[in-house]
């Protein structure tokens, strides 16, 4: 069956991150994950305590560098390992752990500026919360963006405030949209993260999250399944009172349905998460990422569907 999708180099039916990086930088680009020793407003008491119930002790940065090392040491040690595999690789310095704009502009400068103009570094990716974007921070990031490529990653997880409350996100969809608007006012690229399988959510609720995310002015999307990591609040909640979790088949079918609601210009940076296996309690099926991605591809072919085809059906004239 002919693949009509434009934004892929490897016959996918969604806009791959590989396509984005290769067409923009014309070389292999890898992300180096860093821990810049920030915290979160829902951990330190500004908005709440304890953080999101699913979040591990590493603040969603399980693969980030060791916070006891300075940022450059973290960067050099990881980039050297990657260079063994990809000798000509360029890098994006990825500030992954915790909320990487939860500080004054002076502190942010001290973390980000050393990576501007560094050999082989083409950009900086910054994971954060929308409620930790102020006008001053957005203006600084816009200035930074004139000197290196800046990519913002915003955790949303769900558009449903009742779910966000249940998992202690301490942020509403309305607040998220305000932070996003501020970043877009300064023409900063934003990738949004969503999680499938949050407690209490139905298939239709998760689909609705994708539907609303598809209407936002965003440039990238990461979709994860919920991971119940050992010793998180969610883990103890689950042990006490188990809630339904998604099966592998449900997750794959849901992701395909969600992709159809996301415009084709939005880069799909991830369709499965990267839980630390030793810390993972559930779902066990999530460990084998490659087969999940393959099965998403197969289902899209079987159903003859594409990213965004439900919102722009005229692009995809189906063959007989
Ligand atoms: S906002 Fe992010 S880093 Fe902070 S507790 Fe929630 S998931 Fe963890």
PDB file of C-alpha atoms and ligand atoms in Angstrom:
ATOM      1  CA  UNK A   1       0.000   0.000   0.000  1.00  0.00           C
ATOM      2  CA  UNK A   2       1.424   3.398  -0.971  1.00  0.00           C
ATOM      3  CA  UNK A   3       2.418   5.699   1.890  1.00  0.00           C
ATOM      4  CA  UNK A   4       1.139   9.228   1.172  1.00  0.00           C
ATOM      5  CA  UNK A   5       2.751  10.784   4.238  1.00  0.00           C
ATOM      6  CA  UNK A   6       5.345  13.475   3.488  1.00  0.00           C
ATOM      7  CA  UNK A   7       7.241  13.981   6.740  1.00  0.00           C
ATOM      8  CA  UNK A   8       9.079  10.710   7.111  1.00  0.00           C
ATOM      9  CA  UNK A   9      12.328   9.205   5.893  1.00  0.00           C
ATOM     10  CA  UNK A  10      11.487   5.680   6.943  1.00  0.00           C
ATOM     11  CA  UNK A  11       8.002   4.990   5.668  1.00  0.00           C
ATOM     12  CA  UNK A  12       6.127   6.037   8.826  1.00  0.00           C
ATOM     13  CA  UNK A  13       2.675   7.543   8.737  1.00  0.00           C
ATOM     14  CA  UNK A  14       3.432  10.238  11.251  1.00  0.00           C
ATOM     15  CA  UNK A  15       5.831  13.182  11.319  1.00  0.00           C
ATOM     16  CA  UNK A  16       8.954  11.699  12.792  1.00  0.00           C
ATOM     17  CA  UNK A  17      11.499  13.493  14.936  1.00  0.00           C
ATOM     18  CA  UNK A  18      14.165  11.853  12.818  1.00  0.00           C
ATOM     19  CA  UNK A  19      12.693  13.573   9.734  1.00  0.00           C
ATOM     20  CA  UNK A  20      12.633  16.917  11.536  1.00  0.00           C
ATOM     21  CA  UNK A  21      16.247  16.688  12.721  1.00  0.00           C
ATOM     22  CA  UNK A  22      17.656  15.326   9.468  1.00  0.00           C
ATOM     23  CA  UNK A  23      15.942  17.919   7.281  1.00  0.00           C
ATOM     24  CA  UNK A  24      16.860  20.776   9.623  1.00  0.00           C
ATOM     25  CA  UNK A  25      20.445  19.859  10.510  1.00  0.00           C
ATOM     26  CA  UNK A  26      21.413  17.430   7.700  1.00  0.00           C
ATOM     27  CA  UNK A  27      23.240  15.198  10.153  1.00  0.00           C
ATOM     28  CA  UNK A  28      22.634  12.921  13.094  1.00  0.00           C
ATOM     29  CA  UNK A  29      21.568  14.928  16.150  1.00  0.00           C
ATOM     30  CA  UNK A  30      21.187  13.403  19.603  1.00  0.00           C
ATOM     31  CA  UNK A  31      19.847  14.810  22.845  1.00  0.00           C
ATOM     32  CA  UNK A  32      22.123  14.840  25.879  1.00  0.00           C
ATOM     33  CA  UNK A  33      19.970  14.755  28.994  1.00  0.00           C
ATOM     34  CA  UNK A  34      20.997  16.978  31.887  1.00  0.00           C
ATOM     35  CA  UNK A  35      20.017  17.515  35.485  1.00  0.00           C
ATOM     36  CA  UNK A  36      20.458  21.215  36.306  1.00  0.00           C
ATOM     37  CA  UNK A  37      19.424  20.865  39.962  1.00  0.00           C
ATOM     38  CA  UNK A  38      16.036  22.572  39.774  1.00  0.00           C
ATOM     39  CA  UNK A  39      12.912  21.594  41.669  1.00  0.00           C
ATOM     40  CA  UNK A  40       9.158  21.980  41.026  1.00  0.00           C
ATOM     41  CA  UNK A  41       6.489  24.305  42.366  1.00  0.00           C
ATOM     42  CA  UNK A  42       4.358  21.315  43.280  1.00  0.00           C
ATOM     43  CA  UNK A  43       7.214  19.758  45.203  1.00  0.00           C
ATOM     44  CA  UNK A  44       8.594  22.669  47.179  1.00  0.00           C
ATOM     45  CA  UNK A  45       5.269  23.971  48.489  1.00  0.00           C
ATOM     46  CA  UNK A  46       4.718  26.978  46.211  1.00  0.00           C
ATOM     47  CA  UNK A  47       1.778  25.122  44.671  1.00  0.00           C
ATOM     48  CA  UNK A  48       1.895  21.806  46.464  1.00  0.00           C
ATOM     49  CA  UNK A  49       4.049  19.134  48.037  1.00  0.00           C
ATOM     50  CA  UNK A  50       5.233  15.767  46.833  1.00  0.00           C
ATOM     51  CA  UNK A  51       5.022  16.429  43.089  1.00  0.00           C
ATOM     52  CA  UNK A  52       2.865  14.629  40.541  1.00  0.00           C
ATOM     53  CA  UNK A  53       1.959  11.224  41.964  1.00  0.00           C
ATOM     54  CA  UNK A  54       3.555   9.386  39.019  1.00  0.00           C
ATOM     55  CA  UNK A  55       6.830  11.313  39.156  1.00  0.00           C
ATOM     56  CA  UNK A  56       9.909   9.515  40.447  1.00  0.00           C
ATOM     57  CA  UNK A  57      12.604  10.912  42.697  1.00  0.00           C
ATOM     58  CA  UNK A  58      14.552  12.084  39.641  1.00  0.00           C
ATOM     59  CA  UNK A  59      11.820  14.525  38.601  1.00  0.00           C
ATOM     60  CA  UNK A  60      11.034  12.896  35.247  1.00  0.00           C
ATOM     61  CA  UNK A  61      14.735  12.867  34.448  1.00  0.00           C
ATOM     62  CA  UNK A  62      15.635   9.250  35.137  1.00  0.00           C
ATOM     63  CA  UNK A  63      18.193   9.227  32.333  1.00  0.00           C
ATOM     64  CA  UNK A  64      19.548  12.702  32.985  1.00  0.00           C
ATOM     65  CA  UNK A  65      23.127  13.221  34.098  1.00  0.00           C
ATOM     66  CA  UNK A  66      24.222  12.950  37.706  1.00  0.00           C
ATOM     67  CA  UNK A  67      23.219  16.098  39.563  1.00  0.00           C
ATOM     68  CA  UNK A  68      26.397  15.807  41.639  1.00  0.00           C
ATOM     69  CA  UNK A  69      28.409  16.535  38.489  1.00  0.00           C
ATOM     70  CA  UNK A  70      28.437  20.028  37.030  1.00  0.00           C
ATOM     71  CA  UNK A  71      26.482  20.462  33.814  1.00  0.00           C
ATOM     72  CA  UNK A  72      29.495  20.453  31.533  1.00  0.00           C
ATOM     73  CA  UNK A  73      30.803  17.228  33.084  1.00  0.00           C
ATOM     74  CA  UNK A  74      27.381  15.649  32.568  1.00  0.00           C
ATOM     75  CA  UNK A  75      27.345  16.844  28.986  1.00  0.00           C
ATOM     76  CA  UNK A  76      30.870  15.737  28.102  1.00  0.00           C
ATOM     77  CA  UNK A  77      30.562  12.273  29.618  1.00  0.00           C
ATOM     78  CA  UNK A  78      27.301  11.509  27.815  1.00  0.00           C
ATOM     79  CA  UNK A  79      28.247  13.090  24.501  1.00  0.00           C
ATOM     80  CA  UNK A  80      31.518  11.113  24.412  1.00  0.00           C
ATOM     81  CA  UNK A  81      29.583   7.871  24.735  1.00  0.00           C
ATOM     82  CA  UNK A  82      27.243   8.921  21.916  1.00  0.00           C
ATOM     83  CA  UNK A  83      30.176   9.870  19.721  1.00  0.00           C
ATOM     84  CA  UNK A  84      31.454   6.306  19.918  1.00  0.00           C
ATOM     85  CA  UNK A  85      28.253   5.203  18.242  1.00  0.00           C
ATOM     86  CA  UNK A  86      27.785   8.206  15.932  1.00  0.00           C
ATOM     87  CA  UNK A  87      31.222   9.806  15.327  1.00  0.00           C
ATOM     88  CA  UNK A  88      29.832  12.866  13.482  1.00  0.00           C
ATOM     89  CA  UNK A  89      26.891  13.425  15.752  1.00  0.00           C
ATOM     90  CA  UNK A  90      25.741  16.923  16.806  1.00  0.00           C
ATOM     91  CA  UNK A  91      23.889  17.520  20.089  1.00  0.00           C
ATOM     92  CA  UNK A  92      20.963  19.215  21.703  1.00  0.00           C
ATOM     93  CA  UNK A  93      21.587  19.912  25.397  1.00  0.00           C
ATOM     94  CA  UNK A  94      18.372  18.681  26.985  1.00  0.00           C
ATOM     95  CA  UNK A  95      17.516  20.115  30.386  1.00  0.00           C
ATOM     96  CA  UNK A  96      15.212  17.284  31.356  1.00  0.00           C
ATOM     97  CA  UNK A  97      14.914  16.757  35.108  1.00  0.00           C
ATOM     98  CA  UNK A  98      12.350  18.762  37.118  1.00  0.00           C
ATOM     99  CA  UNK A  99      11.144  22.233  36.048  1.00  0.00           C
ATOM    100  CA  UNK A 100      13.921  23.949  34.157  1.00  0.00           C
ATOM    101  CA  UNK A 101      12.517  27.478  34.166  1.00  0.00           C
ATOM    102  CA  UNK A 102      11.622  27.521  37.847  1.00  0.00           C
ATOM    103  CA  UNK A 103      14.227  30.133  38.810  1.00  0.00           C
ATOM    104  CA  UNK A 104      15.225  33.734  38.130  1.00  0.00           C
ATOM    105  CA  UNK A 105      16.494  34.729  34.689  1.00  0.00           C
ATOM    106  CA  UNK A 106      19.988  35.123  36.154  1.00  0.00           C
ATOM    107  CA  UNK A 107      19.962  31.518  37.355  1.00  0.00           C
ATOM    108  CA  UNK A 108      18.604  30.327  34.000  1.00  0.00           C
ATOM    109  CA  UNK A 109      21.392  32.192  32.215  1.00  0.00           C
ATOM    110  CA  UNK A 110      24.001  30.490  34.380  1.00  0.00           C
ATOM    111  CA  UNK A 111      22.605  27.080  33.328  1.00  0.00           C
ATOM    112  CA  UNK A 112      21.869  27.654  29.634  1.00  0.00           C
ATOM    113  CA  UNK A 113      24.474  30.126  28.366  1.00  0.00           C
ATOM    114  CA  UNK A 114      27.512  27.773  28.633  1.00  0.00           C
ATOM    115  CA  UNK A 115      25.930  25.672  25.871  1.00  0.00           C
ATOM    116  CA  UNK A 116      25.541  28.540  23.394  1.00  0.00           C
ATOM    117  CA  UNK A 117      28.146  28.251  20.665  1.00  0.00           C
ATOM    118  CA  UNK A 118      29.653  25.112  22.169  1.00  0.00           C
ATOM    119  CA  UNK A 119      31.236  22.848  19.563  1.00  0.00           C
ATOM    120  CA  UNK A 120      28.724  20.442  18.017  1.00  0.00           C
ATOM    121  CA  UNK A 121      25.800  21.809  20.058  1.00  0.00           C
ATOM    122  CA  UNK A 122      23.000  22.906  17.735  1.00  0.00           C
ATOM    123  CA  UNK A 123      20.392  23.746  20.347  1.00  0.00           C
ATOM    124  CA  UNK A 124      18.974  23.607  23.842  1.00  0.00           C
ATOM    125  CA  UNK A 125      15.789  21.771  24.855  1.00  0.00           C
ATOM    126  CA  UNK A 126      14.141  22.862  28.082  1.00  0.00           C
ATOM    127  CA  UNK A 127      11.535  20.751  29.878  1.00  0.00           C
ATOM    128  CA  UNK A 128       9.278  22.785  32.112  1.00  0.00           C
ATOM    129  CA  UNK A 129       5.772  23.623  33.297  1.00  0.00           C
ATOM    130  CA  UNK A 130       3.640  26.248  31.607  1.00  0.00           C
ATOM    131  CA  UNK A 131       2.989  27.950  34.944  1.00  0.00           C
ATOM    132  CA  UNK A 132       6.735  28.558  35.283  1.00  0.00           C
ATOM    133  CA  UNK A 133       6.906  30.791  32.226  1.00  0.00           C
ATOM    134  CA  UNK A 134       6.817  34.522  32.939  1.00  0.00           C
ATOM    135  CA  UNK A 135       7.019  37.370  30.446  1.00  0.00           C
ATOM    136  CA  UNK A 136      10.607  38.001  31.527  1.00  0.00           C
ATOM    137  CA  UNK A 137      11.567  34.351  31.102  1.00  0.00           C
ATOM    138  CA  UNK A 138       9.851  34.073  27.711  1.00  0.00           C
ATOM    139  CA  UNK A 139      11.685  37.230  26.545  1.00  0.00           C
ATOM    140  CA  UNK A 140      15.019  35.805  27.704  1.00  0.00           C
ATOM    141  CA  UNK A 141      14.342  32.477  25.967  1.00  0.00           C
ATOM    142  CA  UNK A 142      13.463  34.372  22.785  1.00  0.00           C
ATOM    143  CA  UNK A 143      16.808  36.158  22.991  1.00  0.00           C
ATOM    144  CA  UNK A 144      18.543  32.817  23.595  1.00  0.00           C
ATOM    145  CA  UNK A 145      16.717  31.506  20.526  1.00  0.00           C
ATOM    146  CA  UNK A 146      18.496  34.087  18.359  1.00  0.00           C
ATOM    147  CA  UNK A 147      21.821  32.576  19.433  1.00  0.00           C
ATOM    148  CA  UNK A 148      21.026  28.865  19.405  1.00  0.00           C
ATOM    149  CA  UNK A 149      17.928  26.799  18.638  1.00  0.00           C
ATOM    150  CA  UNK A 150      15.668  26.677  21.676  1.00  0.00           C
ATOM    151  CA  UNK A 151      12.994  24.018  22.112  1.00  0.00           C
ATOM    152  CA  UNK A 152      10.535  24.135  24.986  1.00  0.00           C
ATOM    153  CA  UNK A 153       8.935  20.949  26.308  1.00  0.00           C
ATOM    154  CA  UNK A 154       5.790  21.473  28.329  1.00  0.00           C
ATOM    155  CA  UNK A 155       4.189  18.794  30.457  1.00  0.00           C
ATOM    156  CA  UNK A 156       0.418  18.814  30.052  1.00  0.00           C
ATOM    157  CA  UNK A 157      -0.362  15.109  30.515  1.00  0.00           C
ATOM    158  CA  UNK A 158      -4.147  15.609  30.283  1.00  0.00           C
ATOM    159  CA  UNK A 159      -6.604  18.369  29.463  1.00  0.00           C
ATOM    160  CA  UNK A 160      -8.920  17.092  32.200  1.00  0.00           C
ATOM    161  CA  UNK A 161      -8.580  19.146  35.351  1.00  0.00           C
ATOM    162  CA  UNK A 162     -10.156  16.471  37.538  1.00  0.00           C
ATOM    163  CA  UNK A 163      -7.432  14.013  36.495  1.00  0.00           C
ATOM    164  CA  UNK A 164      -4.720  16.641  36.956  1.00  0.00           C
ATOM    165  CA  UNK A 165      -6.033  17.190  40.456  1.00  0.00           C
ATOM    166  CA  UNK A 166      -6.095  13.485  41.190  1.00  0.00           C
ATOM    167  CA  UNK A 167      -2.419  13.113  40.247  1.00  0.00           C
ATOM    168  CA  UNK A 168      -1.433  16.339  42.039  1.00  0.00           C
ATOM    169  CA  UNK A 169      -0.249  18.253  38.983  1.00  0.00           C
ATOM    170  CA  UNK A 170      -1.304  21.518  40.590  1.00  0.00           C
ATOM    171  CA  UNK A 171      -1.997  23.013  37.172  1.00  0.00           C
ATOM    172  CA  UNK A 172      -5.164  23.441  35.129  1.00  0.00           C
ATOM    173  CA  UNK A 173      -5.557  23.270  31.363  1.00  0.00           C
ATOM    174  CA  UNK A 174      -6.366  26.998  31.379  1.00  0.00           C
ATOM    175  CA  UNK A 175      -3.081  27.781  33.146  1.00  0.00           C
ATOM    176  CA  UNK A 176      -1.236  25.574  30.687  1.00  0.00           C
ATOM    177  CA  UNK A 177      -2.746  27.468  27.770  1.00  0.00           C
ATOM    178  CA  UNK A 178      -1.638  30.815  29.219  1.00  0.00           C
ATOM    179  CA  UNK A 179       1.988  29.669  29.496  1.00  0.00           C
ATOM    180  CA  UNK A 180       1.855  28.219  25.996  1.00  0.00           C
ATOM    181  CA  UNK A 181       0.465  31.487  24.603  1.00  0.00           C
ATOM    182  CA  UNK A 182       3.325  33.404  26.216  1.00  0.00           C
ATOM    183  CA  UNK A 183       5.920  31.158  24.623  1.00  0.00           C
ATOM    184  CA  UNK A 184       4.243  31.385  21.235  1.00  0.00           C
ATOM    185  CA  UNK A 185       4.034  35.167  21.529  1.00  0.00           C
ATOM    186  CA  UNK A 186       7.840  35.004  21.453  1.00  0.00           C
ATOM    187  CA  UNK A 187       7.815  32.472  18.572  1.00  0.00           C
ATOM    188  CA  UNK A 188       9.377  29.720  20.642  1.00  0.00           C
ATOM    189  CA  UNK A 189       8.878  26.116  19.513  1.00  0.00           C
ATOM    190  CA  UNK A 190       6.893  24.045  21.978  1.00  0.00           C
ATOM    191  CA  UNK A 191       6.597  20.280  22.299  1.00  0.00           C
ATOM    192  CA  UNK A 192       3.760  19.079  24.557  1.00  0.00           C
ATOM    193  CA  UNK A 193       3.826  15.881  26.626  1.00  0.00           C
ATOM    194  CA  UNK A 194       0.687  13.837  27.255  1.00  0.00           C
ATOM    195  CA  UNK A 195       0.199  10.590  29.198  1.00  0.00           C
ATOM    196  CA  UNK A 196      -2.260   7.838  28.331  1.00  0.00           C
ATOM    197  CA  UNK A 197      -3.671   5.708  31.132  1.00  0.00           C
ATOM    198  CA  UNK A 198      -3.870   8.220  33.965  1.00  0.00           C
ATOM    199  CA  UNK A 199      -6.113   6.974  36.784  1.00  0.00           C
ATOM    200  CA  UNK A 200      -9.808   7.508  36.170  1.00  0.00           C
ATOM    201  CA  UNK A 201      -9.463   8.360  32.472  1.00  0.00           C
ATOM    202  CA  UNK A 202     -11.563   6.662  29.815  1.00  0.00           C
ATOM    203  CA  UNK A 203     -10.597   6.041  26.214  1.00  0.00           C
ATOM    204  CA  UNK A 204     -12.804   8.953  25.165  1.00  0.00           C
ATOM    205  CA  UNK A 205     -11.143  11.287  27.686  1.00  0.00           C
ATOM    206  CA  UNK A 206      -7.693  10.438  26.341  1.00  0.00           C
ATOM    207  CA  UNK A 207      -8.922  10.899  22.799  1.00  0.00           C
ATOM    208  CA  UNK A 208     -10.343  14.271  23.829  1.00  0.00           C
ATOM    209  CA  UNK A 209      -6.931  15.276  25.189  1.00  0.00           C
ATOM    210  CA  UNK A 210      -5.438  14.541  21.761  1.00  0.00           C
ATOM    211  CA  UNK A 211      -8.303  16.344  20.031  1.00  0.00           C
ATOM    212  CA  UNK A 212      -7.727  19.515  22.072  1.00  0.00           C
ATOM    213  CA  UNK A 213      -3.937  19.257  21.825  1.00  0.00           C
ATOM    214  CA  UNK A 214      -4.357  19.022  18.055  1.00  0.00           C
ATOM    215  CA  UNK A 215      -5.995  22.455  18.131  1.00  0.00           C
ATOM    216  CA  UNK A 216      -3.149  24.111  20.054  1.00  0.00           C
ATOM    217  CA  UNK A 217      -0.407  26.162  18.453  1.00  0.00           C
ATOM    218  CA  UNK A 218       2.347  23.627  19.098  1.00  0.00           C
ATOM    219  CA  UNK A 219       5.226  22.259  17.078  1.00  0.00           C
ATOM    220  CA  UNK A 220       5.867  18.910  18.746  1.00  0.00           C
ATOM    221  CA  UNK A 221       4.151  16.186  20.738  1.00  0.00           C
ATOM    222  CA  UNK A 222       5.327  13.361  22.983  1.00  0.00           C
ATOM    223  CA  UNK A 223       2.864  10.628  23.917  1.00  0.00           C
ATOM    224  CA  UNK A 224       3.677   8.298  26.808  1.00  0.00           C
ATOM    225  CA  UNK A 225       1.812   5.543  28.553  1.00  0.00           C
ATOM    226  CA  UNK A 226       1.455   5.948  32.282  1.00  0.00           C
ATOM    227  CA  UNK A 227       4.262   4.250  34.151  1.00  0.00           C
ATOM    228  CA  UNK A 228       3.755   3.181  37.696  1.00  0.00           C
ATOM    229  CA  UNK A 229       7.262   3.526  39.051  1.00  0.00           C
ATOM    230  CA  UNK A 230       8.174   1.787  42.293  1.00  0.00           C
ATOM    231  CA  UNK A 231       8.016   3.909  45.433  1.00  0.00           C
ATOM    232  CA  UNK A 232       6.117   6.794  43.859  1.00  0.00           C
ATOM    233  CA  UNK A 233       2.879   8.012  45.421  1.00  0.00           C
ATOM    234  CA  UNK A 234       1.009   6.436  42.535  1.00  0.00           C
ATOM    235  CA  UNK A 235       2.645   3.077  43.243  1.00  0.00           C
ATOM    236  CA  UNK A 236       1.412   3.056  46.830  1.00  0.00           C
ATOM    237  CA  UNK A 237      -2.004   4.292  45.685  1.00  0.00           C
ATOM    238  CA  UNK A 238      -2.168   1.433  43.197  1.00  0.00           C
ATOM    239  CA  UNK A 239      -1.081  -1.188  45.751  1.00  0.00           C
ATOM    240  CA  UNK A 240      -3.788   0.012  48.099  1.00  0.00           C
ATOM    241  CA  UNK A 241      -6.505   0.354  45.507  1.00  0.00           C
ATOM    242  CA  UNK A 242      -5.635  -0.886  41.994  1.00  0.00           C
ATOM    243  CA  UNK A 243      -7.155   1.069  39.108  1.00  0.00           C
ATOM    244  CA  UNK A 244      -7.527  -0.134  35.499  1.00  0.00           C
ATOM    245  CA  UNK A 245      -4.402   0.242  33.370  1.00  0.00           C
ATOM    246  CA  UNK A 246      -4.146   0.112  29.596  1.00  0.00           C
ATOM    247  CA  UNK A 247      -3.282  -3.150  27.886  1.00  0.00           C
ATOM    248  CA  UNK A 248      -0.650  -3.069  25.164  1.00  0.00           C
ATOM    249  CA  UNK A 249      -3.341  -3.470  22.484  1.00  0.00           C
ATOM    250  CA  UNK A 250      -5.454  -0.670  23.954  1.00  0.00           C
ATOM    251  CA  UNK A 251      -2.455   1.643  24.091  1.00  0.00           C
ATOM    252  CA  UNK A 252      -1.488   0.990  20.464  1.00  0.00           C
ATOM    253  CA  UNK A 253      -5.066   1.445  19.194  1.00  0.00           C
ATOM    254  CA  UNK A 254      -5.433   4.633  21.230  1.00  0.00           C
ATOM    255  CA  UNK A 255      -2.176   6.139  19.959  1.00  0.00           C
ATOM    256  CA  UNK A 256      -3.237   5.511  16.366  1.00  0.00           C
ATOM    257  CA  UNK A 257      -6.610   7.155  17.013  1.00  0.00           C
ATOM    258  CA  UNK A 258      -4.877  10.097  18.705  1.00  0.00           C
ATOM    259  CA  UNK A 259      -2.367  10.612  15.887  1.00  0.00           C
ATOM    260  CA  UNK A 260      -5.241  11.026  13.455  1.00  0.00           C
ATOM    261  CA  UNK A 261      -6.287  14.109  15.451  1.00  0.00           C
ATOM    262  CA  UNK A 262      -2.879  15.808  15.392  1.00  0.00           C
ATOM    263  CA  UNK A 263      -2.059  18.094  12.429  1.00  0.00           C
ATOM    264  CA  UNK A 264       0.634  16.671  10.165  1.00  0.00           C
ATOM    265  CA  UNK A 265       3.044  19.591  10.728  1.00  0.00           C
ATOM    266  CA  UNK A 266       3.355  18.666  14.428  1.00  0.00           C
ATOM    267  CA  UNK A 267       6.519  16.641  14.990  1.00  0.00           C
ATOM    268  CA  UNK A 268       5.882  13.430  16.907  1.00  0.00           C
ATOM    269  CA  UNK A 269       8.909  13.245  19.136  1.00  0.00           C
ATOM    270  CA  UNK A 270       7.904  10.145  21.032  1.00  0.00           C
ATOM    271  CA  UNK A 271       5.195   7.490  21.072  1.00  0.00           C
ATOM    272  CA  UNK A 272       6.414   5.467  24.004  1.00  0.00           C
ATOM    273  CA  UNK A 273       8.191   6.540  27.136  1.00  0.00           C
ATOM    274  CA  UNK A 274      11.526   5.430  28.473  1.00  0.00           C
ATOM    275  CA  UNK A 275      10.880   4.154  31.962  1.00  0.00           C
ATOM    276  CA  UNK A 276      13.857   2.901  33.945  1.00  0.00           C
ATOM    277  CA  UNK A 277      13.248  -0.875  33.872  1.00  0.00           C
ATOM    278  CA  UNK A 278      14.606  -1.491  37.375  1.00  0.00           C
ATOM    279  CA  UNK A 279      12.126   1.049  38.775  1.00  0.00           C
ATOM    280  CA  UNK A 280       9.122   0.073  36.666  1.00  0.00           C
ATOM    281  CA  UNK A 281       6.217  -1.703  38.352  1.00  0.00           C
ATOM    282  CA  UNK A 282       3.603  -1.496  35.567  1.00  0.00           C
ATOM    283  CA  UNK A 283       2.964  -1.878  32.680  1.00  0.00           C
ATOM    284  CA  UNK A 284       5.505  -4.590  31.938  1.00  0.00           C
ATOM    285  CA  UNK A 285       4.634  -4.552  28.244  1.00  0.00           C
ATOM    286  CA  UNK A 286       6.038  -1.028  27.921  1.00  0.00           C
ATOM    287  CA  UNK A 287       9.630  -2.269  28.215  1.00  0.00           C
ATOM    288  CA  UNK A 288       9.849  -3.415  24.612  1.00  0.00           C
ATOM    289  CA  UNK A 289       9.595  -0.062  22.862  1.00  0.00           C
ATOM    290  CA  UNK A 290      10.637  -1.201  19.407  1.00  0.00           C
ATOM    291  CA  UNK A 291       7.858  -3.740  19.038  1.00  0.00           C
ATOM    292  CA  UNK A 292       5.299  -1.200  20.253  1.00  0.00           C
ATOM    293  CA  UNK A 293       6.450   1.291  17.617  1.00  0.00           C
ATOM    294  CA  UNK A 294       6.388  -1.430  14.971  1.00  0.00           C
ATOM    295  CA  UNK A 295       2.868  -2.411  15.931  1.00  0.00           C
ATOM    296  CA  UNK A 296       1.709   1.220  15.789  1.00  0.00           C
ATOM    297  CA  UNK A 297       3.115   1.361  12.238  1.00  0.00           C
ATOM    298  CA  UNK A 298       1.422  -1.895  11.309  1.00  0.00           C
ATOM    299  CA  UNK A 299      -1.943  -0.790  12.634  1.00  0.00           C
ATOM    300  CA  UNK A 300      -1.732   2.504  10.736  1.00  0.00           C
ATOM    301  CA  UNK A 301      -1.041   0.568   7.537  1.00  0.00           C
ATOM    302  CA  UNK A 302      -3.781  -1.954   8.250  1.00  0.00           C
ATOM    303  CA  UNK A 303      -6.310   0.804   8.862  1.00  0.00           C
ATOM    304  CA  UNK A 304      -4.790   2.918   6.049  1.00  0.00           C
ATOM    305  CA  UNK A 305      -4.680   6.008   8.267  1.00  0.00           C
ATOM    306  CA  UNK A 306      -2.243   8.897   8.772  1.00  0.00           C
ATOM    307  CA  UNK A 307      -1.375  11.525  11.330  1.00  0.00           C
ATOM    308  CA  UNK A 308      -3.964  14.280  10.982  1.00  0.00           C
ATOM    309  CA  UNK A 309      -6.147  12.526   8.442  1.00  0.00           C
ATOM    310  CA  UNK A 310      -9.295  13.083  10.504  1.00  0.00           C
ATOM    311  CA  UNK A 311      -8.733  16.835  10.554  1.00  0.00           C
ATOM    312  CA  UNK A 312      -7.404  17.207   6.998  1.00  0.00           C
ATOM    313  CA  UNK A 313      -9.029  14.303   5.149  1.00  0.00           C
ATOM    314  CA  UNK A 314      -8.594  15.856   1.708  1.00  0.00           C
ATOM    315  CA  UNK A 315      -4.793  15.352   1.826  1.00  0.00           C
ATOM    316  CA  UNK A 316      -5.202  11.609   2.029  1.00  0.00           C
ATOM    317  CA  UNK A 317      -7.212  10.366  -0.872  1.00  0.00           C
ATOM    318  CA  UNK A 318      -7.461   6.677  -0.202  1.00  0.00           C
ATOM    319  CA  UNK A 319      -6.544   4.249  -2.958  1.00  0.00           C
ATOM    320  CA  UNK A 320      -9.097   1.687  -4.024  1.00  0.00           C
TER     321      UNK A 320
HETATM  322  S1  LIG B   1       5.906  18.817  37.163  1.00  0.00           S
HETATM  323 FE1  LIG B   1       7.258  17.324  36.161  1.00  0.00          FE
HETATM  324  S2  LIG B   1       9.113  17.175  37.410  1.00  0.00           S
HETATM  325 FE2  LIG B   1       7.504  18.229  38.631  1.00  0.00          FE
HETATM  326  S3  LIG B   1       6.582  16.624  39.868  1.00  0.00           S
HETATM  327 FE3  LIG B   1       5.353  16.811  37.994  1.00  0.00          FE
HETATM  328  S4  LIG B   1       6.242  15.378  36.505  1.00  0.00           S
HETATM  329 FE4  LIG B   1       7.708  15.619  38.181  1.00  0.00          FE
END
